[in-house]
Structure formats: C-alpha cells, structure tokens
Amino acid sequence: MLRVGLIGCGRISDIYIQNCQSYNELQLVGCASLDMAESREKARQYDIGIVCSADELISHPDIDCILNLTVPSAHTDIALAALESGKHVFSEKPFATDLAQGRAVLKRALDNQLLVGNAPDTFLGGRWQTCRALIDSGVIGMPTGVAAFVGTHGVERHNPNPDFYYLEGGGPMLDLGPYYVTAMVSVLGPISRVCGLSRKTFSERMIETGHRSGEMIPVEVDTHTMGMIEFESGVIGSITMSFDIWDSETPRFEIYGEEGTLCIPDPDPVHGANQFGGEVWYRTRENSRWAYQPRVTGKDSWTVAENCHGYNDNSRGLGLLDLAVAVKEKRQPRASGELAYHVSEALTGILEAPARGGYIDIASTCQRPEPLPQQFP
Ligand SMILES: NC(=O)c1ccc[n+]([C@@H]2O[C@H](COP(=O)([O-])OP(=O)(O)OC[C@H]3O[C@@H](n4cnc5c(N)ncnc54)[C@H](O)[C@@H]3O)[C@@H](O)[C@H]2O)c1
C-alpha cells in the first residue's frame, strides 16, 4: 500500500481524498496546506491522521508519496522537494509553468529512482479508454486528423478565488488544454510541431460568486487561444480553448480517420467531458452523412460505442492509483511526468508560437501510455 501525504487542501482536494480513501492500494495518512485551519478541517472531515506544514509532511518518514494539489506556481517546488526527500510525487496540472523546471523534476526523479505522475488522468477514464480501444481496433481506419474545441466564459462565475486562472501559468490553453492534448497523445502518439494564435479579450474580470463577489481581478494571460498540432504519425489537429465564449454549439472532441469519424459530443467542463465518463459516438463510411440524401445529422445518426471500461465517474486520483501499482510493478505510471512534460511543451509552444516566429518543433517525446485494462487494478 502506498502511503500518501496530501499538500493542498483546496477545492479539488475533496474528490481526490474521497477516491484515495476508496482505493485499496492507497492510504492517505497526512495533509498540509498554507492554511493550518483549512488543513485541520480537512483532516477532521476525512479522519486524516497527520496535519502539519508542507515541509514537515515532505520530510515525514511514514509517507511514500506526495499528492501535490497546490496552485500551479507551487507545483514544481513541491515536486522537487518531495523527490529530494525520497518520495514519489503525483501533481495536479499543469506539470510545469516553466519547462526548465519541468525538466528538473524529471531529472531528479530519474536520479533518485522515484516516480513522477501528473494530472490530467481523465484519459484513463472509461470514455477515453473506449476511444483508445476503438482507434486501436481500426473502427475509423488510419487516423488522419483531430479537433478539440471548448468554449467557456472562464471560472469567475463559480470559483470564489479564480485569481490563478488569469495569472502567468493560467489561461484556458494551460488549464483546459492538458485534458484534450493528453487524450490526443494517449490515442495518437507524440507531437512533432505546433503553432498558434491567441488573444486577451478582457484585461480585468469580475468575481461573481462568494465573499469577494464584485471584486475585479487582473488578467495577465491570453484567454482566447487556438493551436495547430502535427503528430509524429502525420496526423494533424486543431485546438481552441477559450474563457471568452459565452455560448457555442461547436464543443466537440473529434478524431477523423480514413474510414470514419469518432466524436465526443460534449467536451466541456460543465458537462464533464474533461472528466472520465460519457458517450463516445462514431460513424463510418457506411453510415456517413455523405452516404445519405437528404443528409442526416444529430445524435440519432451516430453509433454510440459500447463502453466496457471502468472509472466512468469522477475518478480524479486514478493516475495516482496507477502510480501505486507502477511502484509494485517497477514500471512508469501511465499518467507519467514524461507525458505531462511533453504535453506542457506542446501547449507552451502553441502560446509562444507567434512571438517565436511560427511553427515550434517539439523537442521532447514520450511513450504512448499502455491502455488501462478493463479490470484495474
Ligand atoms: N478546482 C478545480 O475545479 C480544479 C480542477 C482541475 C484541476 N485543478 C488544479 O488543482 C490545483 C489546485 O486547484 P484548487 O482549485 O484546489 O486550488 P485552491 O486555491 O482551492 O487550493 C489550493 C491549495 O493549495 C495550498 N497551497 C498553495 N500554495 C502552497 C504552497 N506553496 N505550499 C503548500 N500549500 C500550498 C493552498 O493553501 C490551498 O490549500 C491547481 O493546479 C488547479 O489547476 C483544479
């Protein structure tokens, strides 16, 4: 059993704690944050034994792995300290706001023979594993293209402390992009080059919920972002991630193949498709809308794929569960640091492309993670 110490007791921590406590391979033994009262409350609520500072948790002898759910700017410092202290680490996204720091995390893990895992782990959920199985079985033939579009109006309507989403390291491409680009890489393999365009529509945004309601917060980053992606396999893709869109009928995650199309119909955080479960649709040459006159559209014209995979509920922490199994099996976790770094490099490249003069070659690569067995662990 992997003994886990949680650092970061904020909004996302509840679902992680609940899931960790339900997985036999994990034992949540301690928690810490910047706010001792918050940590104590979390420990009381979930019966967690150790409450202390982050530094104390990182050096605690009864902990094997740090679960790092801090804000993005703290991710790499916590990960580096955990690895230095001989502990595996699994962090929330983004892997790194600075690629050099991301490389430092990978190097320290390698040097110290420890494992690094990183969210998102949604691609291990039933919906995305169904996609993977359909693609691998050739249902839509050889993949040729992929598209992801998510249009939201940011987080300040439902998050009472949305500041970090609009500061350096935040923004829709780094916040939402990891779900979809990680899913793309897990299905289609590594990325060779990217380009992109982005803009900032509002220089300030108003918090619309909680005790700071009405407060204006600054926006440092671009909030309407688009990228083009070329994969090593030759597949080409597009991605639009926005905090500046009030509404759209477009939201989709689609993979195009020589023999058909695979569609995730609702890839947005509200409907939970950046989460683990949900329908996967496909159409092949035979029932393509181009085969009919008049053309058919809408849900009923798609085949809904059979989903035989587990983890269709909100399973955040599944990547950490896989890391616990990986420790025993002496292998890399599926939601690995290597995969997260590769995705971070691609997303950063999309954002930096205009300033760097166009197409950005992606220096890193990664293994396509093995599919998650239908019965796991
Ligand atoms: N909230 C969500 O819906 C959501 C969804 C997916 C991913 N995430 C990711 O999860 C992470 C956390 O998000 P959140 O919404 O829970 O944030 P939050 O602001 O609610 O909580 C952050 C927690 O981290 C602690 N913390 C911050 N810096 C620290 C440091 N240096 N040392 C120790 N503790 C520190 C804070 O005290 C707090 O407990 C972010 O990386 C975010 O991108 C959040």
Tab-separated table of C-alpha atoms and ligand atoms in Angstrom:
chain	number	residue	atom	x	y	z
A	1	MET	CA	0.000	0.000	0.000
A	2	LEU	CA	1.316	3.454	-0.971
A	3	ARG	CA	1.209	5.894	1.970
A	4	VAL	CA	0.181	9.280	0.630
A	5	GLY	CA	0.629	12.794	2.048
A	6	LEU	CA	-1.632	15.454	0.548
A	7	ILE	CA	-0.382	19.023	0.082
A	8	GLY	CA	-3.098	21.472	-0.956
A	9	CYS	CA	-6.494	21.247	0.761
A	10	GLY	CA	-8.490	23.492	-1.601
A	11	ARG	CA	-11.426	22.982	-3.938
A	12	ILE	CA	-10.166	19.985	-5.875
A	13	SER	CA	-8.926	18.084	-2.812
A	14	ASP	CA	-12.297	16.596	-1.725
A	15	ILE	CA	-12.765	14.339	-4.719
A	16	TYR	CA	-9.126	13.205	-4.519
A	17	ILE	CA	-9.475	12.419	-0.814
A	18	GLN	CA	-12.740	10.514	-1.319
A	19	ASN	CA	-11.278	8.470	-4.175
A	20	CYS	CA	-7.943	7.828	-2.433
A	21	GLN	CA	-9.836	6.551	0.585
A	22	SER	CA	-11.811	4.177	-1.636
A	23	TYR	CA	-8.772	2.632	-3.403
A	24	ASN	CA	-7.188	-0.316	-1.540
A	25	GLU	CA	-3.726	0.435	-2.936
A	26	LEU	CA	-3.623	3.921	-1.371
A	27	GLN	CA	-3.567	5.061	2.244
A	28	LEU	CA	-3.994	8.783	2.848
A	29	VAL	CA	-2.020	9.419	6.021
A	30	GLY	CA	-1.487	13.189	6.221
A	31	CYS	CA	-2.400	16.594	4.843
A	32	ALA	CA	-0.940	20.101	4.702
A	33	SER	CA	-1.553	23.465	3.051
A	34	LEU	CA	-0.639	27.119	3.559
A	35	ASP	CA	-3.595	27.428	5.929
A	36	MET	CA	-3.410	25.256	9.056
A	37	ALA	CA	-7.097	25.828	9.896
A	38	GLU	CA	-8.077	24.602	6.412
A	39	SER	CA	-5.846	21.526	6.758
A	40	ARG	CA	-7.195	20.723	10.232
A	41	GLU	CA	-10.755	20.973	8.975
A	42	LYS	CA	-9.979	18.654	6.043
A	43	ALA	CA	-8.305	16.170	8.411
A	44	ARG	CA	-11.293	16.265	10.770
A	45	GLN	CA	-13.778	15.839	7.931
A	46	TYR	CA	-11.983	12.824	6.437
A	47	ASP	CA	-10.293	11.380	9.506
A	48	ILE	CA	-6.730	12.008	8.275
A	49	GLY	CA	-4.133	11.274	10.988
A	50	ILE	CA	-1.284	13.723	10.377
A	51	VAL	CA	-1.764	17.505	9.986
A	52	CYS	CA	1.369	19.615	9.715
A	53	SER	CA	3.227	22.073	7.494
A	54	ALA	CA	4.096	21.156	3.905
A	55	ASP	CA	7.803	20.930	4.823
A	56	GLU	CA	7.078	18.570	7.711
A	57	LEU	CA	4.870	16.381	5.527
A	58	ILE	CA	7.535	16.233	2.824
A	59	SER	CA	10.142	15.008	5.314
A	60	HIS	CA	7.772	12.703	7.227
A	61	PRO	CA	9.166	9.152	7.435
A	62	ASP	CA	5.734	7.446	7.210
A	63	ILE	CA	4.913	8.830	3.770
A	64	ASP	CA	5.917	7.273	0.430
A	65	CYS	CA	4.306	9.704	-1.998
A	66	ILE	CA	3.235	13.352	-2.046
A	67	LEU	CA	-0.078	14.204	-3.708
A	68	ASN	CA	0.513	17.794	-4.828
A	69	LEU	CA	-2.764	19.713	-5.216
A	70	THR	CA	-1.312	23.190	-4.727
A	71	VAL	CA	-1.726	26.126	-7.108
A	72	PRO	CA	0.210	25.938	-10.398
A	73	SER	CA	3.014	28.294	-9.317
A	74	ALA	CA	3.870	25.959	-6.399
A	75	HIS	CA	3.752	22.636	-8.295
A	76	THR	CA	7.410	22.266	-9.243
A	77	ASP	CA	8.872	23.486	-5.921
A	78	ILE	CA	6.750	20.959	-4.024
A	79	ALA	CA	7.543	18.188	-6.527
A	80	LEU	CA	11.302	18.872	-6.368
A	81	ALA	CA	11.284	18.941	-2.557
A	82	ALA	CA	9.280	15.698	-2.374
A	83	LEU	CA	11.672	13.916	-4.738
A	84	GLU	CA	14.674	15.253	-2.805
A	85	SER	CA	13.156	13.750	0.319
A	86	GLY	CA	12.902	10.314	-1.335
A	87	LYS	CA	9.185	10.399	-2.082
A	88	HIS	CA	7.279	9.722	-5.283
A	89	VAL	CA	5.056	12.591	-6.356
A	90	PHE	CA	1.773	12.981	-8.207
A	91	SER	CA	0.778	16.572	-9.025
A	92	GLU	CA	-2.233	18.348	-10.392
A	93	LYS	CA	-1.865	20.031	-13.765
A	94	PRO	CA	-0.091	21.927	-15.131
A	95	PHE	CA	3.077	19.866	-14.843
A	96	ALA	CA	5.239	22.965	-15.008
A	97	THR	CA	4.669	26.598	-15.821
A	98	ASP	CA	8.334	26.756	-16.794
A	99	LEU	CA	9.789	23.974	-18.960
A	100	ALA	CA	13.262	24.191	-17.375
A	101	GLN	CA	11.688	23.460	-14.000
A	102	GLY	CA	9.717	20.625	-15.564
A	103	ARG	CA	12.963	19.097	-16.862
A	104	ALA	CA	14.478	19.496	-13.384
A	105	VAL	CA	11.593	17.479	-11.907
A	106	LEU	CA	12.061	14.673	-14.465
A	107	LYS	CA	15.830	14.619	-13.885
A	108	ARG	CA	15.529	14.493	-10.100
A	109	ALA	CA	13.042	11.627	-10.342
A	110	LEU	CA	15.407	9.728	-12.635
A	111	ASP	CA	18.463	10.439	-10.450
A	112	ASN	CA	16.640	9.393	-7.282
A	113	GLN	CA	14.868	6.435	-8.955
A	114	LEU	CA	11.429	7.721	-7.996
A	115	LEU	CA	8.198	8.021	-9.960
A	116	VAL	CA	6.546	11.241	-11.101
A	117	GLY	CA	2.924	11.256	-12.132
A	118	ASN	CA	0.759	14.139	-13.171
A	119	ALA	CA	-2.842	15.032	-13.866
A	120	PRO	CA	-4.814	15.011	-16.015
A	121	ASP	CA	-5.652	11.367	-15.534
A	122	THR	CA	-9.036	11.739	-17.205
A	123	PHE	CA	-7.649	9.946	-20.280
A	124	LEU	CA	-7.622	6.775	-18.152
A	125	GLY	CA	-11.401	7.050	-17.641
A	126	GLY	CA	-13.919	4.826	-19.404
A	127	ARG	CA	-14.831	7.319	-22.118
A	128	TRP	CA	-11.275	7.956	-23.270
A	129	GLN	CA	-10.241	4.305	-22.970
A	130	THR	CA	-13.241	3.486	-25.182
A	131	CYS	CA	-11.846	5.980	-27.744
A	132	ARG	CA	-8.449	4.372	-27.469
A	133	ALA	CA	-9.883	0.869	-27.978
A	134	LEU	CA	-11.944	1.999	-30.993
A	135	ILE	CA	-8.952	3.657	-32.637
A	136	ASP	CA	-6.642	0.706	-31.895
A	137	SER	CA	-9.201	-1.722	-33.322
A	138	GLY	CA	-9.331	0.277	-36.545
A	139	VAL	CA	-13.022	1.240	-36.443
A	140	ILE	CA	-12.362	4.562	-38.208
A	141	GLY	CA	-9.320	3.325	-40.085
A	142	MET	CA	-5.980	5.099	-40.038
A	143	PRO	CA	-6.339	8.376	-38.047
A	144	THR	CA	-5.751	11.500	-40.107
A	145	GLY	CA	-6.946	14.433	-38.004
A	146	VAL	CA	-8.167	15.524	-34.587
A	147	ALA	CA	-10.006	18.586	-33.313
A	148	ALA	CA	-10.805	19.843	-29.828
A	149	PHE	CA	-12.971	22.862	-29.128
A	150	VAL	CA	-14.010	24.069	-25.672
A	151	GLY	CA	-15.624	27.472	-25.284
A	152	THR	CA	-16.339	28.684	-21.742
A	153	HIS	CA	-16.625	32.063	-20.098
A	154	GLY	CA	-13.935	31.353	-17.538
A	155	VAL	CA	-14.257	30.375	-13.911
A	156	GLU	CA	-15.134	33.568	-12.019
A	157	ARG	CA	-18.867	32.738	-12.009
A	158	HIS	CA	-18.408	29.554	-9.995
A	159	ASN	CA	-14.967	29.851	-8.353
A	160	PRO	CA	-14.747	32.361	-5.454
A	161	ASN	CA	-10.931	32.584	-5.774
A	162	PRO	CA	-10.311	32.478	-9.528
A	163	ASP	CA	-7.143	34.625	-9.481
A	164	PHE	CA	-4.616	31.985	-10.526
A	165	TYR	CA	-6.569	31.077	-13.651
A	166	TYR	CA	-5.757	34.548	-15.046
A	167	LEU	CA	-2.156	34.888	-13.882
A	168	GLU	CA	1.031	33.658	-15.561
A	169	GLY	CA	0.756	29.862	-15.790
A	170	GLY	CA	-3.041	30.030	-16.042
A	171	GLY	CA	-5.358	30.705	-19.002
A	172	PRO	CA	-7.503	28.257	-20.960
A	173	MET	CA	-4.741	26.603	-23.007
A	174	LEU	CA	-2.795	25.606	-19.871
A	175	ASP	CA	-5.901	24.947	-17.766
A	176	LEU	CA	-8.170	23.071	-20.200
A	177	GLY	CA	-5.668	22.169	-22.925
A	178	PRO	CA	-3.938	19.450	-20.879
A	179	TYR	CA	-7.122	17.301	-20.788
A	180	TYR	CA	-7.521	17.245	-24.530
A	181	VAL	CA	-3.890	17.222	-25.655
A	182	THR	CA	-3.099	14.438	-23.171
A	183	ALA	CA	-6.067	12.499	-24.566
A	184	MET	CA	-4.795	13.165	-28.100
A	185	VAL	CA	-1.281	11.927	-27.278
A	186	SER	CA	-2.581	8.863	-25.435
A	187	VAL	CA	-4.602	7.878	-28.509
A	188	LEU	CA	-2.476	9.235	-31.388
A	189	GLY	CA	1.075	9.274	-30.004
A	190	PRO	CA	3.586	12.105	-29.569
A	191	ILE	CA	3.579	15.568	-31.150
A	192	SER	CA	6.230	16.839	-33.553
A	193	ARG	CA	5.358	20.532	-34.005
A	194	VAL	CA	2.772	23.189	-33.168
A	195	CYS	CA	1.782	26.748	-33.951
A	196	GLY	CA	-0.927	29.025	-32.621
A	197	LEU	CA	-2.643	32.352	-32.170
A	198	SER	CA	-4.200	33.788	-29.053
A	199	ARG	CA	-5.614	36.988	-27.588
A	200	LYS	CA	-6.758	38.567	-24.348
A	201	THR	CA	-10.282	39.977	-24.604
A	202	PHE	CA	-10.671	41.453	-21.096
A	203	SER	CA	-7.843	42.990	-19.055
A	204	GLU	CA	-9.870	42.594	-15.846
A	205	ARG	CA	-12.636	40.198	-14.828
A	206	MET	CA	-15.219	40.386	-12.053
A	207	ILE	CA	-15.609	37.656	-9.443
A	208	GLU	CA	-19.310	36.737	-9.451
A	209	THR	CA	-19.584	34.345	-6.512
A	210	GLY	CA	-18.577	34.066	-2.855
A	211	HIS	CA	-17.291	36.590	-0.366
A	212	ARG	CA	-15.261	38.522	-2.971
A	213	SER	CA	-18.230	38.919	-5.325
A	214	GLY	CA	-17.924	42.169	-7.302
A	215	GLU	CA	-14.119	42.357	-6.953
A	216	MET	CA	-12.199	42.982	-10.184
A	217	ILE	CA	-9.119	40.815	-10.737
A	218	PRO	CA	-6.302	41.372	-13.246
A	219	VAL	CA	-5.830	39.213	-16.348
A	220	GLU	CA	-2.174	38.594	-17.284
A	221	VAL	CA	-2.664	35.843	-19.853
A	222	ASP	CA	-4.391	35.281	-23.190
A	223	THR	CA	-7.910	33.961	-22.725
A	224	HIS	CA	-8.964	33.020	-26.285
A	225	THR	CA	-6.383	30.566	-27.598
A	226	MET	CA	-6.041	28.410	-30.703
A	227	GLY	CA	-3.393	25.974	-31.819
A	228	MET	CA	-2.460	23.662	-34.672
A	229	ILE	CA	-0.729	20.407	-33.889
A	230	GLU	CA	1.204	17.936	-36.015
A	231	PHE	CA	1.826	14.477	-34.599
A	232	GLU	CA	4.869	12.300	-35.296
A	233	SER	CA	2.483	9.871	-37.047
A	234	GLY	CA	1.497	12.577	-39.560
A	235	VAL	CA	-1.957	13.168	-38.021
A	236	ILE	CA	-2.798	16.897	-37.902
A	237	GLY	CA	-5.043	18.606	-35.375
A	238	SER	CA	-6.553	21.838	-34.154
A	239	ILE	CA	-7.426	23.005	-30.672
A	240	THR	CA	-9.437	26.006	-29.460
A	241	MET	CA	-9.641	26.646	-25.718
A	242	SER	CA	-11.365	29.805	-24.552
A	243	PHE	CA	-12.506	31.674	-21.466
A	244	ASP	CA	-14.086	34.350	-23.695
A	245	ILE	CA	-17.003	32.457	-25.282
A	246	TRP	CA	-20.490	32.898	-23.838
A	247	ASP	CA	-22.051	30.108	-25.862
A	248	SER	CA	-21.390	27.763	-28.729
A	249	GLU	CA	-22.917	24.775	-30.485
A	250	THR	CA	-19.419	23.733	-31.507
A	251	PRO	CA	-17.998	21.967	-28.451
A	252	ARG	CA	-16.594	18.712	-29.729
A	253	PHE	CA	-13.600	16.424	-29.486
A	254	GLU	CA	-13.329	14.511	-32.750
A	255	ILE	CA	-10.880	12.161	-34.363
A	256	TYR	CA	-11.021	11.734	-38.141
A	257	GLY	CA	-9.886	8.563	-39.860
A	258	GLU	CA	-9.648	7.252	-43.390
A	259	GLU	CA	-12.804	5.167	-42.772
A	260	GLY	CA	-14.860	7.217	-40.323
A	261	THR	CA	-15.170	9.767	-37.528
A	262	LEU	CA	-15.126	9.350	-33.770
A	263	CYS	CA	-16.879	12.024	-31.734
A	264	ILE	CA	-17.002	13.057	-28.110
A	265	PRO	CA	-20.062	15.265	-28.227
A	266	ASP	CA	-19.725	17.413	-25.136
A	267	PRO	CA	-16.105	18.194	-24.313
A	268	ASP	CA	-16.586	20.989	-21.830
A	269	PRO	CA	-16.143	21.176	-18.086
A	270	VAL	CA	-19.838	21.857	-17.412
A	271	HIS	CA	-20.916	18.592	-18.997
A	272	GLY	CA	-17.974	16.832	-17.523
A	273	ALA	CA	-16.322	15.538	-20.654
A	274	ASN	CA	-12.983	16.726	-19.384
A	275	GLN	CA	-13.800	14.119	-16.796
A	276	PHE	CA	-13.872	10.378	-17.059
A	277	GLY	CA	-17.144	9.019	-18.425
A	278	GLY	CA	-19.730	9.834	-21.080
A	279	GLU	CA	-20.774	8.690	-24.524
A	280	VAL	CA	-18.460	8.130	-27.457
A	281	TRP	CA	-20.056	8.258	-30.907
A	282	TYR	CA	-18.755	7.120	-34.253
A	283	ARG	CA	-19.779	6.915	-37.884
A	284	THR	CA	-18.073	5.008	-40.624
A	285	ARG	CA	-18.127	5.197	-44.386
A	286	GLU	CA	-21.371	3.141	-44.465
A	287	ASN	CA	-23.453	5.477	-42.282
A	288	SER	CA	-21.607	8.704	-43.013
A	289	ARG	CA	-23.937	11.631	-43.630
A	290	TRP	CA	-22.413	11.917	-47.107
A	291	ALA	CA	-23.890	8.495	-47.894
A	292	TYR	CA	-27.474	9.700	-47.458
A	293	GLN	CA	-29.768	12.060	-49.346
A	294	PRO	CA	-31.127	14.019	-47.581
A	295	ARG	CA	-28.185	14.143	-45.204
A	296	VAL	CA	-28.797	13.040	-41.640
A	297	THR	CA	-27.394	14.910	-38.681
A	298	GLY	CA	-27.838	14.933	-34.910
A	299	LYS	CA	-27.324	12.361	-32.221
A	300	ASP	CA	-29.512	9.626	-33.687
A	301	SER	CA	-27.378	9.363	-36.788
A	302	TRP	CA	-24.298	8.283	-34.805
A	303	THR	CA	-23.482	4.857	-33.451
A	304	VAL	CA	-22.972	5.036	-29.681
A	305	ALA	CA	-19.932	2.943	-28.798
A	306	GLU	CA	-20.185	0.242	-26.185
A	307	ASN	CA	-18.150	1.266	-23.142
A	308	CYS	CA	-16.728	-1.780	-21.357
A	309	HIS	CA	-14.257	0.208	-19.253
A	310	GLY	CA	-14.301	1.168	-15.604
A	311	TYR	CA	-13.809	4.590	-13.993
A	312	ASN	CA	-16.664	6.497	-15.615
A	313	ASP	CA	-17.453	8.627	-12.558
A	314	ASN	CA	-15.283	11.476	-11.351
A	315	SER	CA	-12.168	9.367	-10.746
A	316	ARG	CA	-9.546	12.054	-10.083
A	317	GLY	CA	-6.674	10.237	-8.423
A	318	LEU	CA	-6.886	7.262	-10.818
A	319	GLY	CA	-3.441	8.294	-12.104
A	320	LEU	CA	-2.124	8.144	-8.532
A	321	LEU	CA	-3.715	4.697	-8.108
A	322	ASP	CA	-1.904	3.594	-11.274
A	323	LEU	CA	1.322	5.081	-9.861
A	324	ALA	CA	0.880	2.933	-6.725
A	325	VAL	CA	0.535	-0.155	-8.945
A	326	ALA	CA	3.510	1.055	-11.040
A	327	VAL	CA	5.706	1.163	-7.906
A	328	LYS	CA	4.885	-2.515	-7.288
A	329	GLU	CA	5.301	-3.484	-10.937
A	330	LYS	CA	8.514	-1.434	-11.319
A	331	ARG	CA	7.253	0.492	-14.349
A	332	GLN	CA	6.394	4.095	-15.187
A	333	PRO	CA	2.876	5.308	-14.353
A	334	ARG	CA	0.547	5.838	-17.325
A	335	ALA	CA	-0.126	9.478	-16.374
A	336	SER	CA	3.635	9.970	-16.254
A	337	GLY	CA	5.767	13.072	-15.813
A	338	GLU	CA	7.249	12.355	-19.237
A	339	LEU	CA	3.792	12.510	-20.851
A	340	ALA	CA	2.852	15.638	-18.880
A	341	TYR	CA	6.106	17.358	-19.811
A	342	HIS	CA	5.596	16.571	-23.500
A	343	VAL	CA	2.059	17.970	-23.366
A	344	SER	CA	3.295	21.058	-21.462
A	345	GLU	CA	5.947	21.673	-24.107
A	346	ALA	CA	3.307	21.482	-26.848
A	347	LEU	CA	0.876	23.789	-25.024
A	348	THR	CA	3.604	26.300	-24.199
A	349	GLY	CA	4.713	26.154	-27.832
A	350	ILE	CA	1.192	26.972	-29.036
A	351	LEU	CA	1.111	30.036	-26.777
A	352	GLU	CA	4.633	31.163	-27.638
A	353	ALA	CA	4.450	30.445	-31.383
A	354	PRO	CA	3.589	33.989	-32.567
A	355	ALA	CA	6.470	35.520	-30.589
A	356	ARG	CA	8.863	32.765	-31.675
A	357	GLY	CA	8.033	33.207	-35.345
A	358	GLY	CA	5.629	30.476	-36.345
A	359	TYR	CA	5.995	26.709	-36.079
A	360	ILE	CA	7.653	25.342	-32.959
A	361	ASP	CA	9.375	21.962	-33.144
A	362	ILE	CA	8.694	19.923	-30.015
A	363	ALA	CA	11.985	18.656	-28.619
A	364	SER	CA	10.595	16.093	-26.191
A	365	THR	CA	8.753	12.917	-26.994
A	366	CYS	CA	7.040	10.240	-24.907
A	367	GLN	CA	5.735	6.718	-24.974
A	368	ARG	CA	2.059	6.319	-25.782
A	369	PRO	CA	0.781	5.018	-22.413
A	370	GLU	CA	-0.491	1.441	-22.391
A	371	PRO	CA	-4.301	1.141	-22.350
A	372	LEU	CA	-5.815	0.658	-18.898
A	373	PRO	CA	-7.069	-2.928	-18.564
A	374	GLN	CA	-10.857	-3.185	-18.349
A	375	GLN	CA	-10.414	-4.690	-14.876
A	376	PHE	CA	-7.973	-2.466	-12.981
A	377	PRO	CA	-6.094	-2.933	-10.772
B	1	LIG	N1	-10.775	23.443	-8.727
B	1	LIG	C1	-10.914	22.713	-9.809
B	1	LIG	O1	-12.038	22.500	-10.312
B	1	LIG	C2	-9.720	22.090	-10.466
B	1	LIG	C3	-9.948	21.161	-11.467
B	1	LIG	C4	-8.892	20.531	-12.049
B	1	LIG	C5	-7.614	20.829	-11.654
B	1	LIG	N2	-7.378	21.753	-10.698
B	1	LIG	C6	-5.971	22.041	-10.358
B	1	LIG	O2	-5.769	21.679	-8.997
B	1	LIG	C7	-4.845	22.578	-8.405
B	1	LIG	C8	-5.481	23.141	-7.149
B	1	LIG	O3	-6.682	23.772	-7.510
B	1	LIG	P1	-7.752	24.193	-6.409
B	1	LIG	O4	-8.914	24.703	-7.166
B	1	LIG	O5	-7.943	23.098	-5.417
B	1	LIG	O6	-6.973	25.430	-5.722
B	1	LIG	P2	-7.311	26.155	-4.346
B	1	LIG	O7	-6.807	27.540	-4.466
B	1	LIG	O8	-8.718	25.914	-3.939
B	1	LIG	O9	-6.399	25.358	-3.277
B	1	LIG	C9	-5.006	25.397	-3.336
B	1	LIG	C10	-4.450	24.756	-2.079
B	1	LIG	O10	-3.020	24.708	-2.176
B	1	LIG	C11	-2.438	25.255	-0.999
B	1	LIG	N3	-1.156	25.830	-1.368
B	1	LIG	C12	-0.907	26.784	-2.298
B	1	LIG	N4	0.417	27.038	-2.362
B	1	LIG	C13	1.016	26.223	-1.458
B	1	LIG	C14	2.353	26.040	-1.038
B	1	LIG	N5	3.349	26.724	-1.564
B	1	LIG	N6	2.590	25.124	-0.081
B	1	LIG	C15	1.591	24.396	0.466
B	1	LIG	N7	0.297	24.538	0.117
B	1	LIG	C16	0.014	25.445	-0.832
B	1	LIG	C17	-3.451	26.264	-0.506
B	1	LIG	O11	-3.251	26.532	0.878
B	1	LIG	C18	-4.755	25.529	-0.785
B	1	LIG	O12	-4.999	24.587	0.244
B	1	LIG	C19	-4.490	23.612	-9.462
B	1	LIG	O13	-3.284	23.274	-10.065
B	1	LIG	C20	-5.630	23.505	-10.459
B	1	LIG	O14	-5.189	23.823	-11.773
B	1	LIG	C21	-8.399	22.360	-10.072
